[in-house]
Amino acid sequence: MKSIKFLCMMLICSVVPMLWSCDDEDINLPVPEPENPELDLLWEDYNALVAEFPDAKNNFVEARYTLDKVISEADAENIKPQELEIWCYYWSEQFGKSEIFVLTHDFENNTREAVHYTADSPFMGDKHIDEVDMKLMDVSLGKAIKLAKATAAQMLETDGLNTRNITLRNPVYPFWEHPQYVVGGTAARLHHFFVDAVNGKVEVQESVVPEGSAMALLIEDFNTIANEYFGNARMGYQLDVKWNLVNVEFELNAAVNAEQLGMLEPAKITYTYHLPAAEEHPSMLITVVRNSLKYDEELVFNEELDVPDTWTEGEHFGPTFLDEIVGLEDAIGTVKLGPVTDTDTPIVSLFQPLGQEYLIYRFKGENTPSVDVDAHTGELLQ
């Protein structure tokens, strides 16, 4: 009997705390979320790609995030990924080809799509991030955005967060000990933000456009041409041509399908300006040619007068394009590493098609289809 009473007392004591917990509603607390749900999602998508294409395993090079808001224009907690691309790649010495595996996760439609294709150029700017190094990463996308914005808040002014693009990668240059969240943006931006994916260290590199790059030449030539017509009164009167550019044609040193990515560069650049007639001048077509990449190269000017007032091959554009577009080198990389046929000519045109609000790089083909790249996002247009 005594043992029965003891057992009843034990049961009562064990129930009382349970009743007390119910009164405080602890039982309704939400299940804790994982420490790094975004990193878990990165692994989930990577593993899904590997499951589809086993050769992608341990060949991870990039995770490209497209956000739903511009980083500089929204609170960090309100910025979410809109799309994620997992890129894995390896170079086949036997066939002289890149084997590229890409998984695209569309968060808006909750869909995943995995593809595999070959390209004739290796990745030039990234090191592989193997699974051992991936497991060391402790900084999520959301945390990287918060850290970048906290650093930007301490700066007087920055253009480094005016973007919706962040890529997790390990750049070949400059050297980094760990993978970095590299904040994207235009080729002409002054500030470049890097967030260490392991320890969260933020580094802001203030740099000019790379010397000798196509964008550096564009900036130099654009200002030189504007000054030639406005400051030096070349025509006997001042002309403001800044907003009358209609085409920039790059002639590469080889056809796009004849060389690998790292070997292609502009050998000649032709700028075309169209000016409708005005009170002080007739209608005019101005072409300016740069015949080499040397900075001291003399530009060759030519003016054709009394041309039609309407330009039918695209829109006029001006200086804001320098702050909004990716460089030619990035556009070439998009084509060379993309699932498209490399064009069979060296001609690339930068222009704004009629009725469109954005510039494109058009890689012209003769016996192959032409390929267009969005000059603002660097993405293929198909």
mmCIF file of C-alpha atoms in Angstrom:
data_model
loop_
_atom_site.group_PDB
_atom_site.id
_atom_site.type_symbol
_atom_site.label_atom_id
_atom_site.label_comp_id
_atom_site.label_asym_id
_atom_site.label_seq_id
_atom_site.Cartn_x
_atom_site.Cartn_y
_atom_site.Cartn_z
ATOM 1 C CA MET A 1 0.000 0.000 0.000
ATOM 2 C CA LYS A 2 2.810 2.299 0.900
ATOM 3 C CA SER A 3 4.443 1.695 -2.481
ATOM 4 C CA ILE A 4 1.179 2.464 -4.276
ATOM 5 C CA LYS A 5 0.890 5.822 -2.425
ATOM 6 C CA PHE A 6 4.498 6.634 -3.390
ATOM 7 C CA LEU A 7 3.785 5.864 -7.038
ATOM 8 C CA CYS A 8 0.715 8.100 -7.016
ATOM 9 C CA MET A 9 2.745 10.962 -5.520
ATOM 10 C CA MET A 10 5.374 10.534 -8.261
ATOM 11 C CA LEU A 11 2.715 10.678 -10.937
ATOM 12 C CA ILE A 12 1.184 13.825 -9.437
ATOM 13 C CA CYS A 13 4.594 15.524 -9.218
ATOM 14 C CA SER A 14 5.360 14.697 -12.815
ATOM 15 C CA VAL A 15 2.018 16.066 -14.063
ATOM 16 C CA VAL A 16 2.158 19.376 -12.182
ATOM 17 C CA PRO A 17 5.016 20.858 -14.203
ATOM 18 C CA MET A 18 3.247 19.822 -17.403
ATOM 19 C CA LEU A 19 0.100 21.664 -16.339
ATOM 20 C CA TRP A 20 2.155 24.737 -15.403
ATOM 21 C CA SER A 21 3.811 24.702 -18.833
ATOM 22 C CA CYS A 22 0.441 24.626 -20.567
ATOM 23 C CA ASP A 23 -0.677 27.678 -18.591
ATOM 24 C CA ASP A 24 2.350 29.609 -19.907
ATOM 25 C CA GLU A 25 1.652 28.370 -23.463
ATOM 26 C CA ASP A 26 5.237 27.158 -23.935
ATOM 27 C CA ILE A 27 3.857 24.205 -25.795
ATOM 28 C CA ASN A 28 2.837 26.559 -28.649
ATOM 29 C CA LEU A 29 6.291 28.012 -29.180
ATOM 30 C CA PRO A 30 7.392 27.767 -32.843
ATOM 31 C CA VAL A 31 9.970 25.197 -33.825
ATOM 32 C CA PRO A 32 13.387 26.938 -33.931
ATOM 33 C CA GLU A 33 14.659 27.644 -37.432
ATOM 34 C CA PRO A 34 18.052 26.303 -38.555
ATOM 35 C CA GLU A 35 21.018 28.519 -37.675
ATOM 36 C CA ASN A 36 21.727 29.289 -41.319
ATOM 37 C CA PRO A 37 18.665 28.486 -43.434
ATOM 38 C CA GLU A 38 20.161 30.252 -46.465
ATOM 39 C CA LEU A 39 23.335 28.175 -46.264
ATOM 40 C CA ASP A 40 21.181 25.082 -45.830
ATOM 41 C CA LEU A 41 19.341 26.107 -48.995
ATOM 42 C CA LEU A 42 22.655 26.590 -50.820
ATOM 43 C CA TRP A 43 23.649 23.043 -49.884
ATOM 44 C CA GLU A 44 20.224 21.747 -50.842
ATOM 45 C CA ASP A 45 20.472 23.273 -54.309
ATOM 46 C CA TYR A 46 24.087 22.156 -54.739
ATOM 47 C CA ASN A 47 23.167 18.599 -53.774
ATOM 48 C CA ALA A 48 20.198 18.676 -56.150
ATOM 49 C CA LEU A 49 22.564 19.632 -58.983
ATOM 50 C CA VAL A 50 25.008 16.871 -58.016
ATOM 51 C CA ALA A 51 22.152 14.368 -57.858
ATOM 52 C CA GLU A 52 21.193 15.325 -61.416
ATOM 53 C CA PHE A 53 24.788 15.481 -62.710
ATOM 54 C CA PRO A 54 27.264 13.557 -60.490
ATOM 55 C CA ASP A 55 30.263 15.140 -62.286
ATOM 56 C CA ALA A 56 29.294 18.454 -60.673
ATOM 57 C CA LYS A 57 30.415 17.124 -57.274
ATOM 58 C CA ASN A 58 33.325 19.057 -55.763
ATOM 59 C CA ASN A 59 33.392 21.357 -58.797
ATOM 60 C CA PHE A 60 31.435 24.261 -57.288
ATOM 61 C CA VAL A 61 32.596 27.710 -58.463
ATOM 62 C CA GLU A 62 29.757 30.206 -57.955
ATOM 63 C CA ALA A 63 26.389 30.850 -56.360
ATOM 64 C CA ARG A 64 24.810 33.799 -58.148
ATOM 65 C CA TYR A 65 22.023 35.532 -56.237
ATOM 66 C CA THR A 66 19.562 37.931 -57.823
ATOM 67 C CA LEU A 67 17.765 39.844 -55.072
ATOM 68 C CA ASP A 68 14.229 41.202 -55.065
ATOM 69 C CA LYS A 69 15.401 44.721 -54.133
ATOM 70 C CA VAL A 70 18.385 46.983 -54.698
ATOM 71 C CA ILE A 71 20.603 46.588 -51.631
ATOM 72 C CA SER A 72 21.140 50.315 -51.093
ATOM 73 C CA GLU A 73 17.411 51.069 -51.282
ATOM 74 C CA ALA A 74 15.969 48.638 -48.726
ATOM 75 C CA ASP A 75 16.439 47.435 -45.152
ATOM 76 C CA ALA A 76 18.563 44.305 -44.978
ATOM 77 C CA GLU A 77 15.831 42.205 -43.374
ATOM 78 C CA ASN A 78 13.461 43.033 -46.244
ATOM 79 C CA ILE A 79 15.837 41.867 -48.990
ATOM 80 C CA LYS A 80 15.273 38.319 -50.174
ATOM 81 C CA PRO A 81 16.735 36.219 -52.992
ATOM 82 C CA GLN A 82 14.569 36.167 -56.098
ATOM 83 C CA GLU A 83 16.728 33.674 -57.958
ATOM 84 C CA LEU A 84 19.783 31.550 -57.196
ATOM 85 C CA GLU A 85 22.079 29.933 -59.745
ATOM 86 C CA ILE A 86 24.507 27.227 -58.650
ATOM 87 C CA TRP A 87 27.441 26.917 -61.078
ATOM 88 C CA CYS A 88 29.775 23.920 -61.121
ATOM 89 C CA TYR A 89 32.445 23.410 -63.740
ATOM 90 C CA TYR A 90 35.577 21.516 -64.688
ATOM 91 C CA TRP A 91 37.963 21.763 -67.615
ATOM 92 C CA SER A 92 38.426 18.623 -69.703
ATOM 93 C CA GLU A 93 42.005 18.499 -70.968
ATOM 94 C CA GLN A 94 41.121 15.547 -73.176
ATOM 95 C CA PHE A 95 38.480 17.427 -75.148
ATOM 96 C CA GLY A 96 39.612 21.022 -74.556
ATOM 97 C CA LYS A 97 36.159 21.926 -73.251
ATOM 98 C CA SER A 98 34.536 23.238 -70.098
ATOM 99 C CA GLU A 99 31.874 20.984 -68.654
ATOM 100 C CA ILE A 100 29.381 23.358 -67.058
ATOM 101 C CA PHE A 101 26.519 22.424 -64.739
ATOM 102 C CA VAL A 102 23.964 25.023 -63.661
ATOM 103 C CA LEU A 103 20.963 24.771 -61.366
ATOM 104 C CA THR A 104 18.527 27.706 -61.398
ATOM 105 C CA HIS A 105 16.230 28.084 -58.397
ATOM 106 C CA ASP A 106 13.351 30.484 -59.058
ATOM 107 C CA PHE A 107 12.014 31.490 -55.639
ATOM 108 C CA GLU A 108 8.994 33.343 -57.001
ATOM 109 C CA ASN A 109 7.653 30.241 -58.743
ATOM 110 C CA ASN A 110 9.372 27.733 -56.446
ATOM 111 C CA THR A 111 10.952 25.847 -59.347
ATOM 112 C CA ARG A 112 14.373 24.313 -59.969
ATOM 113 C CA GLU A 113 15.938 23.565 -63.339
ATOM 114 C CA ALA A 114 19.311 21.882 -63.892
ATOM 115 C CA VAL A 115 21.232 21.937 -67.174
ATOM 116 C CA HIS A 116 24.602 20.711 -68.472
ATOM 117 C CA TYR A 117 26.485 22.001 -71.498
ATOM 118 C CA THR A 118 30.033 22.449 -72.805
ATOM 119 C CA ALA A 119 31.934 25.623 -73.655
ATOM 120 C CA ASP A 120 35.302 26.185 -75.321
ATOM 121 C CA SER A 121 36.719 28.475 -72.602
ATOM 122 C CA PRO A 122 37.693 27.800 -68.985
ATOM 123 C CA PHE A 123 36.535 29.933 -66.061
ATOM 124 C CA MET A 124 39.234 32.590 -65.830
ATOM 125 C CA GLY A 125 38.378 34.483 -62.659
ATOM 126 C CA ASP A 126 37.339 31.862 -60.071
ATOM 127 C CA LYS A 127 38.937 29.119 -58.018
ATOM 128 C CA HIS A 128 36.994 25.989 -57.196
ATOM 129 C CA ILE A 129 35.386 25.846 -53.735
ATOM 130 C CA ASP A 130 35.414 22.207 -52.677
ATOM 131 C CA GLU A 131 32.971 20.715 -50.190
ATOM 132 C CA VAL A 132 35.483 20.937 -47.323
ATOM 133 C CA ASP A 133 35.710 24.715 -47.777
ATOM 134 C CA MET A 134 31.961 25.006 -48.294
ATOM 135 C CA LYS A 135 31.427 23.431 -44.860
ATOM 136 C CA LEU A 136 33.613 26.119 -43.265
ATOM 137 C CA MET A 137 31.284 28.886 -44.436
ATOM 138 C CA ASP A 138 29.262 30.332 -41.566
ATOM 139 C CA VAL A 139 27.979 33.595 -43.086
ATOM 140 C CA SER A 140 24.608 33.479 -44.824
ATOM 141 C CA LEU A 141 23.503 35.727 -47.667
ATOM 142 C CA GLY A 142 21.286 37.719 -45.294
ATOM 143 C CA LYS A 143 24.109 38.249 -42.829
ATOM 144 C CA ALA A 144 26.460 39.287 -45.638
ATOM 145 C CA ILE A 145 23.944 41.922 -46.753
ATOM 146 C CA LYS A 146 23.603 43.239 -43.187
ATOM 147 C CA LEU A 147 27.377 43.445 -42.776
ATOM 148 C CA ALA A 148 27.814 45.213 -46.112
ATOM 149 C CA LYS A 149 25.085 47.741 -45.312
ATOM 150 C CA ALA A 150 26.567 48.380 -41.850
ATOM 151 C CA THR A 151 29.918 49.149 -43.472
ATOM 152 C CA ALA A 152 28.304 51.375 -46.101
ATOM 153 C CA ALA A 153 26.525 53.333 -43.344
ATOM 154 C CA GLN A 154 29.910 54.403 -42.001
ATOM 155 C CA MET A 155 30.963 55.818 -45.375
ATOM 156 C CA LEU A 156 30.087 59.310 -46.535
ATOM 157 C CA GLU A 157 28.957 58.053 -49.919
ATOM 158 C CA THR A 158 29.217 54.818 -51.871
ATOM 159 C CA ASP A 159 27.960 53.358 -55.127
ATOM 160 C CA GLY A 160 28.987 49.840 -54.177
ATOM 161 C CA LEU A 161 25.549 48.605 -53.081
ATOM 162 C CA ASN A 162 23.513 49.976 -55.986
ATOM 163 C CA THR A 163 22.719 46.499 -57.254
ATOM 164 C CA ARG A 164 20.479 43.444 -56.896
ATOM 165 C CA ASN A 165 23.295 40.992 -57.570
ATOM 166 C CA ILE A 166 25.632 39.165 -55.186
ATOM 167 C CA THR A 167 27.862 36.240 -56.123
ATOM 168 C CA LEU A 168 29.432 33.797 -53.690
ATOM 169 C CA ARG A 169 32.801 32.936 -55.231
ATOM 170 C CA ASN A 170 36.529 32.734 -54.617
ATOM 171 C CA PRO A 171 38.118 35.217 -57.035
ATOM 172 C CA VAL A 172 41.539 34.419 -58.461
ATOM 173 C CA TYR A 173 42.465 38.083 -58.038
ATOM 174 C CA PRO A 174 42.794 39.730 -55.652
ATOM 175 C CA PHE A 175 43.852 36.807 -53.430
ATOM 176 C CA TRP A 176 41.383 35.781 -50.722
ATOM 177 C CA GLU A 177 41.864 33.239 -47.956
ATOM 178 C CA HIS A 178 38.187 32.281 -47.993
ATOM 179 C CA PRO A 179 35.238 32.430 -50.407
ATOM 180 C CA GLN A 180 33.660 35.864 -50.642
ATOM 181 C CA TYR A 181 30.229 37.336 -51.176
ATOM 182 C CA VAL A 182 31.121 39.693 -54.022
ATOM 183 C CA VAL A 183 28.608 42.501 -54.393
ATOM 184 C CA GLY A 184 27.984 43.123 -58.088
ATOM 185 C CA GLY A 185 27.229 46.312 -59.962
ATOM 186 C CA THR A 186 28.476 48.231 -62.944
ATOM 187 C CA ALA A 187 31.979 48.043 -64.329
ATOM 188 C CA ALA A 188 32.438 51.762 -63.676
ATOM 189 C CA ARG A 189 31.517 51.694 -59.964
ATOM 190 C CA LEU A 190 34.052 53.155 -57.556
ATOM 191 C CA HIS A 191 33.500 50.880 -54.551
ATOM 192 C CA HIS A 192 33.691 47.085 -54.644
ATOM 193 C CA PHE A 193 32.300 45.263 -51.566
ATOM 194 C CA PHE A 194 33.579 41.838 -50.445
ATOM 195 C CA VAL A 195 32.195 39.917 -47.452
ATOM 196 C CA ASP A 196 34.137 36.910 -46.159
ATOM 197 C CA ALA A 197 31.846 33.864 -46.140
ATOM 198 C CA VAL A 198 33.729 32.293 -43.214
ATOM 199 C CA ASN A 199 34.368 35.134 -40.750
ATOM 200 C CA GLY A 200 32.168 37.959 -42.037
ATOM 201 C CA LYS A 201 35.003 40.438 -42.558
ATOM 202 C CA VAL A 202 33.954 43.225 -44.938
ATOM 203 C CA GLU A 203 36.476 44.774 -47.284
ATOM 204 C CA VAL A 204 35.744 47.691 -49.597
ATOM 205 C CA GLN A 205 38.157 48.192 -52.430
ATOM 206 C CA GLU A 206 38.189 51.590 -54.042
ATOM 207 C CA SER A 207 39.368 51.182 -57.575
ATOM 208 C CA VAL A 208 39.275 52.761 -60.937
ATOM 209 C CA VAL A 209 38.121 50.822 -63.969
ATOM 210 C CA PRO A 210 40.920 48.341 -64.850
ATOM 211 C CA GLU A 211 43.533 50.014 -67.007
ATOM 212 C CA GLY A 212 43.401 48.826 -70.586
ATOM 213 C CA SER A 213 39.885 47.448 -70.264
ATOM 214 C CA ALA A 214 37.228 48.305 -72.818
ATOM 215 C CA MET A 215 35.307 50.291 -70.183
ATOM 216 C CA ALA A 216 38.389 52.376 -69.356
ATOM 217 C CA LEU A 217 38.814 53.165 -73.041
ATOM 218 C CA LEU A 218 35.125 54.051 -73.363
ATOM 219 C CA ILE A 219 35.346 56.554 -70.519
ATOM 220 C CA GLU A 220 38.524 58.089 -71.919
ATOM 221 C CA ASP A 221 37.219 58.287 -75.489
ATOM 222 C CA PHE A 222 33.761 59.483 -74.541
ATOM 223 C CA ASN A 223 35.197 62.500 -72.713
ATOM 224 C CA THR A 224 37.773 63.182 -75.429
ATOM 225 C CA ILE A 225 35.114 63.192 -78.160
ATOM 226 C CA ALA A 226 32.772 65.417 -76.134
ATOM 227 C CA ASN A 227 35.587 67.931 -75.535
ATOM 228 C CA GLU A 228 36.682 67.826 -79.174
ATOM 229 C CA TYR A 229 33.314 69.082 -80.376
ATOM 230 C CA PHE A 230 32.301 71.299 -77.484
ATOM 231 C CA GLY A 231 35.537 72.651 -76.072
ATOM 232 C CA ASN A 232 37.663 72.920 -79.200
ATOM 233 C CA ALA A 233 34.926 74.098 -81.574
ATOM 234 C CA ARG A 234 36.063 71.575 -84.199
ATOM 235 C CA MET A 235 33.240 72.485 -86.572
ATOM 236 C CA GLY A 236 33.603 76.221 -86.120
ATOM 237 C CA TYR A 237 30.828 76.156 -83.527
ATOM 238 C CA GLN A 238 30.200 74.237 -80.368
ATOM 239 C CA LEU A 239 28.396 70.908 -80.485
ATOM 240 C CA ASP A 240 27.109 69.035 -77.456
ATOM 241 C CA VAL A 241 27.266 65.432 -78.662
ATOM 242 C CA LYS A 242 27.104 63.672 -75.283
ATOM 243 C CA TRP A 243 23.496 62.497 -75.692
ATOM 244 C CA ASN A 244 23.730 61.599 -79.379
ATOM 245 C CA LEU A 245 25.705 58.365 -79.295
ATOM 246 C CA VAL A 246 23.894 55.621 -81.214
ATOM 247 C CA ASN A 247 26.429 52.808 -81.523
ATOM 248 C CA VAL A 248 29.786 51.624 -80.204
ATOM 249 C CA GLU A 249 31.243 48.887 -82.407
ATOM 250 C CA PHE A 250 34.064 46.728 -81.075
ATOM 251 C CA GLU A 251 36.159 44.755 -83.526
ATOM 252 C CA LEU A 252 37.857 42.003 -81.538
ATOM 253 C CA ASN A 253 41.273 40.600 -82.370
ATOM 254 C CA ALA A 254 39.624 37.355 -83.559
ATOM 255 C CA ALA A 255 36.222 35.884 -84.268
ATOM 256 C CA VAL A 256 34.433 34.960 -81.044
ATOM 257 C CA ASN A 257 34.430 31.267 -81.978
ATOM 258 C CA ALA A 258 38.128 31.289 -82.944
ATOM 259 C CA GLU A 259 39.731 32.009 -79.542
ATOM 260 C CA GLN A 260 39.196 31.219 -75.886
ATOM 261 C CA LEU A 261 37.858 33.803 -73.465
ATOM 262 C CA GLY A 262 41.202 35.065 -72.163
ATOM 263 C CA MET A 263 42.564 35.703 -75.665
ATOM 264 C CA LEU A 264 39.775 37.983 -76.934
ATOM 265 C CA GLU A 265 40.097 41.755 -76.666
ATOM 266 C CA PRO A 266 39.053 44.776 -78.725
ATOM 267 C CA ALA A 267 41.493 45.662 -81.507
ATOM 268 C CA LYS A 268 39.423 48.570 -82.867
ATOM 269 C CA ILE A 269 36.522 50.666 -81.566
ATOM 270 C CA THR A 270 34.197 52.819 -83.688
ATOM 271 C CA TYR A 271 31.857 55.360 -82.096
ATOM 272 C CA THR A 272 28.857 56.603 -84.078
ATOM 273 C CA TYR A 273 26.932 59.771 -83.170
ATOM 274 C CA HIS A 274 23.765 60.970 -84.896
ATOM 275 C CA LEU A 275 22.701 64.621 -84.551
ATOM 276 C CA PRO A 276 19.350 65.796 -85.967
ATOM 277 C CA ALA A 277 19.430 69.234 -87.576
ATOM 278 C CA ALA A 278 19.223 72.254 -85.263
ATOM 279 C CA GLU A 279 19.291 76.029 -85.757
ATOM 280 C CA GLU A 280 23.064 76.179 -85.425
ATOM 281 C CA HIS A 281 23.993 73.072 -87.447
ATOM 282 C CA PRO A 282 22.749 70.679 -90.151
ATOM 283 C CA SER A 283 21.920 67.044 -89.456
ATOM 284 C CA MET A 284 25.118 65.136 -88.946
ATOM 285 C CA LEU A 285 26.599 61.650 -88.623
ATOM 286 C CA ILE A 286 29.880 61.590 -86.718
ATOM 287 C CA THR A 287 32.144 58.532 -86.641
ATOM 288 C CA VAL A 288 35.220 58.375 -84.445
ATOM 289 C CA VAL A 289 37.647 55.456 -84.727
ATOM 290 C CA ARG A 290 40.198 54.129 -82.236
ATOM 291 C CA ASN A 291 42.622 51.856 -84.096
ATOM 292 C CA SER A 292 44.469 50.367 -81.116
ATOM 293 C CA LEU A 293 44.231 49.927 -77.351
ATOM 294 C CA LYS A 294 47.069 52.345 -76.634
ATOM 295 C CA TYR A 295 45.930 55.310 -74.553
ATOM 296 C CA ASP A 296 47.971 57.728 -76.642
ATOM 297 C CA GLU A 297 46.331 56.479 -79.839
ATOM 298 C CA GLU A 298 45.077 59.375 -81.978
ATOM 299 C CA LEU A 299 41.348 59.131 -82.607
ATOM 300 C CA VAL A 300 40.253 59.487 -86.231
ATOM 301 C CA PHE A 301 37.265 61.841 -86.711
ATOM 302 C CA ASN A 302 34.853 62.007 -89.641
ATOM 303 C CA GLU A 303 31.674 64.074 -90.139
ATOM 304 C CA GLU A 304 28.968 63.438 -92.715
ATOM 305 C CA LEU A 305 26.514 66.340 -93.116
ATOM 306 C CA ASP A 306 22.860 66.540 -94.152
ATOM 307 C CA VAL A 307 21.984 62.960 -93.246
ATOM 308 C CA PRO A 308 18.383 61.945 -92.469
ATOM 309 C CA ASP A 309 17.071 63.492 -89.259
ATOM 310 C CA THR A 310 15.769 60.149 -88.024
ATOM 311 C CA TRP A 311 18.047 57.337 -86.875
ATOM 312 C CA THR A 312 16.277 54.054 -87.522
ATOM 313 C CA GLU A 313 18.810 51.594 -86.083
ATOM 314 C CA GLY A 314 18.327 52.316 -82.397
ATOM 315 C CA GLU A 315 17.843 54.940 -79.719
ATOM 316 C CA HIS A 316 20.201 57.789 -78.825
ATOM 317 C CA PHE A 317 21.982 57.348 -75.502
ATOM 318 C CA GLY A 318 24.431 59.296 -73.407
ATOM 319 C CA PRO A 319 26.787 59.486 -70.418
ATOM 320 C CA THR A 320 24.602 57.615 -67.947
ATOM 321 C CA PHE A 321 25.460 54.391 -69.778
ATOM 322 C CA LEU A 322 28.967 54.590 -68.335
ATOM 323 C CA ASP A 323 27.516 54.169 -64.836
ATOM 324 C CA GLU A 324 25.013 51.455 -65.714
ATOM 325 C CA ILE A 325 26.600 48.752 -67.843
ATOM 326 C CA VAL A 326 28.905 45.799 -67.417
ATOM 327 C CA GLY A 327 32.168 45.796 -69.317
ATOM 328 C CA LEU A 328 32.762 44.206 -72.703
ATOM 329 C CA GLU A 329 34.996 41.582 -71.078
ATOM 330 C CA ASP A 330 32.095 40.428 -68.893
ATOM 331 C CA ALA A 331 29.795 40.281 -71.917
ATOM 332 C CA ILE A 332 32.320 38.167 -73.818
ATOM 333 C CA GLY A 333 32.550 35.855 -70.805
ATOM 334 C CA THR A 334 28.771 35.505 -70.743
ATOM 335 C CA VAL A 335 28.773 34.355 -74.362
ATOM 336 C CA LYS A 336 31.838 32.120 -74.152
ATOM 337 C CA LEU A 337 30.580 30.322 -71.042
ATOM 338 C CA GLY A 338 26.911 30.357 -71.978
ATOM 339 C CA PRO A 339 24.770 27.673 -73.649
ATOM 340 C CA VAL A 340 24.875 29.403 -77.038
ATOM 341 C CA THR A 341 26.843 29.003 -80.254
ATOM 342 C CA ASP A 342 29.857 31.319 -80.287
ATOM 343 C CA THR A 343 29.475 33.749 -83.171
ATOM 344 C CA ASP A 344 31.775 33.495 -86.177
ATOM 345 C CA THR A 345 32.786 37.172 -86.482
ATOM 346 C CA PRO A 346 34.814 39.565 -84.302
ATOM 347 C CA ILE A 347 32.123 42.272 -84.335
ATOM 348 C CA VAL A 348 30.301 43.311 -81.139
ATOM 349 C CA SER A 349 27.954 46.327 -81.073
ATOM 350 C CA LEU A 350 26.811 48.222 -78.000
ATOM 351 C CA PHE A 351 23.522 50.013 -78.692
ATOM 352 C CA GLN A 352 19.951 50.535 -77.516
ATOM 353 C CA PRO A 353 17.373 48.922 -79.816
ATOM 354 C CA LEU A 354 14.403 51.042 -80.865
ATOM 355 C CA GLY A 355 11.636 51.025 -78.268
ATOM 356 C CA GLN A 356 13.775 49.400 -75.582
ATOM 357 C CA GLU A 357 14.897 51.018 -72.325
ATOM 358 C CA TYR A 358 18.209 49.222 -71.979
ATOM 359 C CA LEU A 359 21.461 48.781 -73.886
ATOM 360 C CA ILE A 360 22.632 45.468 -75.288
ATOM 361 C CA TYR A 361 25.868 43.978 -76.546
ATOM 362 C CA ARG A 362 25.121 42.278 -79.852
ATOM 363 C CA PHE A 363 27.629 39.663 -80.983
ATOM 364 C CA LYS A 364 27.087 39.575 -84.714
ATOM 365 C CA GLY A 365 27.209 36.303 -86.625
ATOM 366 C CA GLU A 366 27.453 35.660 -90.349
ATOM 367 C CA ASN A 367 26.824 31.930 -90.603
ATOM 368 C CA THR A 368 25.904 31.611 -86.919
ATOM 369 C CA PRO A 369 23.048 33.283 -85.045
ATOM 370 C CA SER A 370 23.776 36.668 -83.475
ATOM 371 C CA VAL A 371 23.823 36.669 -79.657
ATOM 372 C CA ASP A 372 22.548 39.494 -77.434
ATOM 373 C CA VAL A 373 23.700 40.238 -73.882
ATOM 374 C CA ASP A 374 21.873 42.665 -71.584
ATOM 375 C CA ALA A 375 24.486 45.380 -70.996
ATOM 376 C CA HIS A 376 23.039 46.245 -67.574
ATOM 377 C CA THR A 377 22.792 42.780 -66.037
ATOM 378 C CA GLY A 378 25.295 40.837 -68.124
ATOM 379 C CA GLU A 379 22.694 38.134 -68.835
ATOM 380 C CA LEU A 380 22.069 36.374 -72.122
ATOM 381 C CA LEU A 381 18.945 37.479 -73.984
ATOM 382 C CA GLN A 382 17.307 34.635 -75.845
#
